[in-house]
Amino acid sequence: MWSVFPHYTKYFDPSRCPFMIDYRVDDLDALLEALKKEGVPIDPHREDYDYGRFAWIMDPDGNRIELWEPKKK
């Protein structure tokens, strides 16, 4: 899945990359805990919707990555 954003979006900040990878994950909390233990920079902001939960991390090159845990059916 991919989405187009306006060229002036701040959604990818603080990354300077004009796009963002979005990974679908099974257990967002467990993954974030494992990434935290590895020293991965994690954005404290979370978003919850009726279709799932979102969190963001930064890769070693400073690119923002979105993590999405779809709502369990």
XYZ file of N, CA and C in Angstrom:
219
model
N 0.834 -1.168 0.000
C 0.000 0.000 0.000
C 0.887 1.242 0.000
N 0.470 2.274 -0.678
C 1.191 3.536 -0.644
C 0.203 4.671 -0.801
N 0.599 5.825 -0.316
C -0.238 7.021 -0.377
C 0.591 8.191 -0.877
N -0.044 9.071 -1.604
C 0.613 10.274 -2.101
C 0.306 11.413 -1.130
N 1.332 12.189 -0.808
C 1.183 13.342 0.072
C 1.543 14.600 -0.708
N 1.005 15.740 -0.320
C 1.396 16.988 -0.995
C 2.884 17.258 -0.799
N 3.506 17.944 -1.730
C 4.948 18.194 -1.668
C 5.336 18.998 -0.432
N 4.419 19.740 0.165
C 4.715 20.576 1.327
C 4.415 19.886 2.663
N 4.107 18.586 2.663
C 3.741 17.887 3.896
C 4.872 17.906 4.918
N 4.490 17.914 6.162
C 5.434 17.797 7.280
C 5.350 16.397 7.886
N 4.559 15.518 7.254
C 4.309 14.182 7.799
C 5.585 13.349 7.916
N 6.555 13.579 7.066
C 7.783 12.789 7.078
C 8.855 13.382 7.994
N 8.596 14.567 8.541
C 9.579 15.206 9.422
C 9.863 14.352 10.648
N 11.073 14.283 11.117
C 12.213 15.126 10.780
C 13.076 14.597 9.629
N 12.624 13.559 8.961
C 13.369 13.033 7.817
C 13.415 14.062 6.687
N 14.506 14.078 5.956
C 14.591 14.937 4.773
C 14.197 14.170 3.514
N 13.906 12.893 3.674
C 13.510 12.037 2.556
C 12.074 12.401 2.132
N 11.778 12.436 0.833
C 10.444 12.827 0.372
C 9.415 11.685 0.406
N 9.751 10.584 1.052
C 8.814 9.465 1.177
C 9.107 8.740 2.485
N 8.229 7.803 2.835
C 8.406 7.043 4.066
C 7.939 5.606 3.824
N 8.709 4.664 4.308
C 8.320 3.251 4.261
C 7.352 2.988 5.411
N 6.339 2.180 5.152
C 5.343 1.818 6.157
C 5.344 0.300 6.269
N 5.691 -0.208 7.453
C 5.703 -1.650 7.680
C 4.486 -2.066 8.478
N 3.846 -3.132 8.031
C 2.729 -3.731 8.758
C 3.331 -4.721 9.756
N 2.941 -4.597 11.030
C 3.523 -5.431 12.079
C 2.415 -6.149 12.850
N 2.775 -7.275 13.475
C 1.802 -8.062 14.234
C 1.615 -7.568 15.662
N 2.693 -7.121 16.299
C 2.632 -6.713 17.705
C 3.464 -5.443 17.871
N 2.821 -4.310 17.748
C 3.510 -3.018 17.769
C 4.262 -2.796 19.076
N 3.632 -3.087 20.198
C 4.278 -2.854 21.489
C 5.533 -3.697 21.670
N 5.470 -4.967 21.309
C 6.634 -5.849 21.439
C 7.757 -5.402 20.506
N 7.412 -5.012 19.289
C 8.429 -4.553 18.351
C 9.090 -3.277 18.842
N 8.296 -2.329 19.330
C 8.869 -1.081 19.839
C 9.791 -1.339 21.028
N 9.421 -2.255 21.884
C 10.277 -2.584 23.027
C 11.599 -3.189 22.558
N 11.544 -4.085 21.588
C 12.766 -4.685 21.049
C 13.645 -3.637 20.365
N 13.035 -2.737 19.609
C 13.792 -1.683 18.934
C 14.407 -0.714 19.941
N 13.675 -0.426 20.997
C 14.191 0.455 22.056
C 15.439 -0.146 22.683
N 15.414 -1.453 22.948
C 16.574 -2.146 23.526
C 17.788 -2.094 22.607
N 17.544 -1.977 21.310
C 18.628 -1.901 20.331
C 19.097 -0.465 20.092
N 18.445 0.485 20.756
C 18.855 1.879 20.626
C 18.264 2.617 19.438
N 17.221 2.071 18.841
C 16.574 2.722 17.697
C 15.799 3.941 18.196
N 15.977 5.102 17.553
C 15.202 6.287 17.940
C 13.708 6.078 17.649
N 12.887 6.247 18.681
C 11.443 6.020 18.577
C 10.702 7.315 18.892
N 9.821 7.704 18.002
C 8.969 8.870 18.222
C 7.962 8.505 19.322
N 7.828 9.304 20.364
C 6.883 8.974 21.439
C 5.416 9.109 21.022
N 5.147 9.807 19.914
C 3.772 10.004 19.432
C 3.197 8.691 18.910
N 1.944 8.420 19.247
C 1.216 7.251 18.738
C -0.121 7.723 18.198
N -0.661 6.961 17.260
C -2.001 7.241 16.756
C -2.792 5.945 16.714
N -4.028 6.017 17.186
C -4.936 4.871 17.207
C -6.183 5.214 16.404
N -6.561 4.298 15.528
C -7.746 4.466 14.706
C -8.553 3.180 14.755
N -9.743 3.212 14.208
C -10.559 2.002 14.200
C -9.973 0.914 13.308
N -9.010 1.245 12.462
C -8.375 0.269 11.567
C -6.957 -0.110 11.994
N -6.473 0.451 13.123
C -5.162 0.037 13.606
C -4.421 1.116 14.371
N -3.207 0.758 14.790
C -2.347 1.623 15.589
C -1.080 1.952 14.811
N -0.533 3.147 15.038
C 0.645 3.602 14.327
C 1.706 4.128 15.290
N 2.957 3.907 14.921
C 4.106 4.457 15.632
C 5.182 4.719 14.581
N 6.206 5.512 14.970
C 7.257 5.881 14.022
C 8.630 5.736 14.659
N 9.575 5.332 13.829
C 10.961 5.197 14.248
C 11.838 5.885 13.200
N 13.117 6.020 13.529
C 14.076 6.578 12.574
C 15.122 5.511 12.265
N 15.466 5.356 10.980
C 16.521 4.414 10.618
C 17.889 5.078 10.818
N 18.991 4.323 10.677
C 20.331 4.888 10.915
C 20.682 6.068 10.007
N 20.016 6.188 8.857
C 20.283 7.302 7.942
C 19.395 8.512 8.228
N 18.567 8.429 9.261
C 17.696 9.547 9.612
C 16.384 9.594 8.856
N 15.976 8.463 8.282
C 14.705 8.393 7.564
C 13.609 7.899 8.490
N 12.466 8.543 8.422
C 11.311 8.176 9.248
C 10.664 6.919 8.668
N 10.310 5.994 9.554
C 9.646 4.749 9.157
C 8.364 4.629 9.972
N 7.283 4.289 9.297
C 5.995 4.127 9.964
C 5.745 2.648 10.230
N 5.250 2.350 11.421
C 4.879 0.991 11.808
C 3.374 0.969 12.036
N 2.703 0.024 11.421
C 1.246 -0.064 11.512
C 0.850 -1.456 11.980
N 0.106 -1.507 13.076
C -0.496 -2.765 13.544
C -1.974 -2.690 13.228
N -2.437 -3.457 12.217
C -3.864 -3.438 11.876
C -4.701 -3.927 13.061
N -5.916 -3.433 13.139
C -6.818 -3.857 14.204
C -7.122 -5.345 14.038
N -7.112 -6.040 15.154
C -7.424 -7.473 15.135
C -8.922 -7.653 14.881
N -9.245 -8.628 14.053
C -10.656 -8.878 13.714
C -11.274 -9.859 14.667
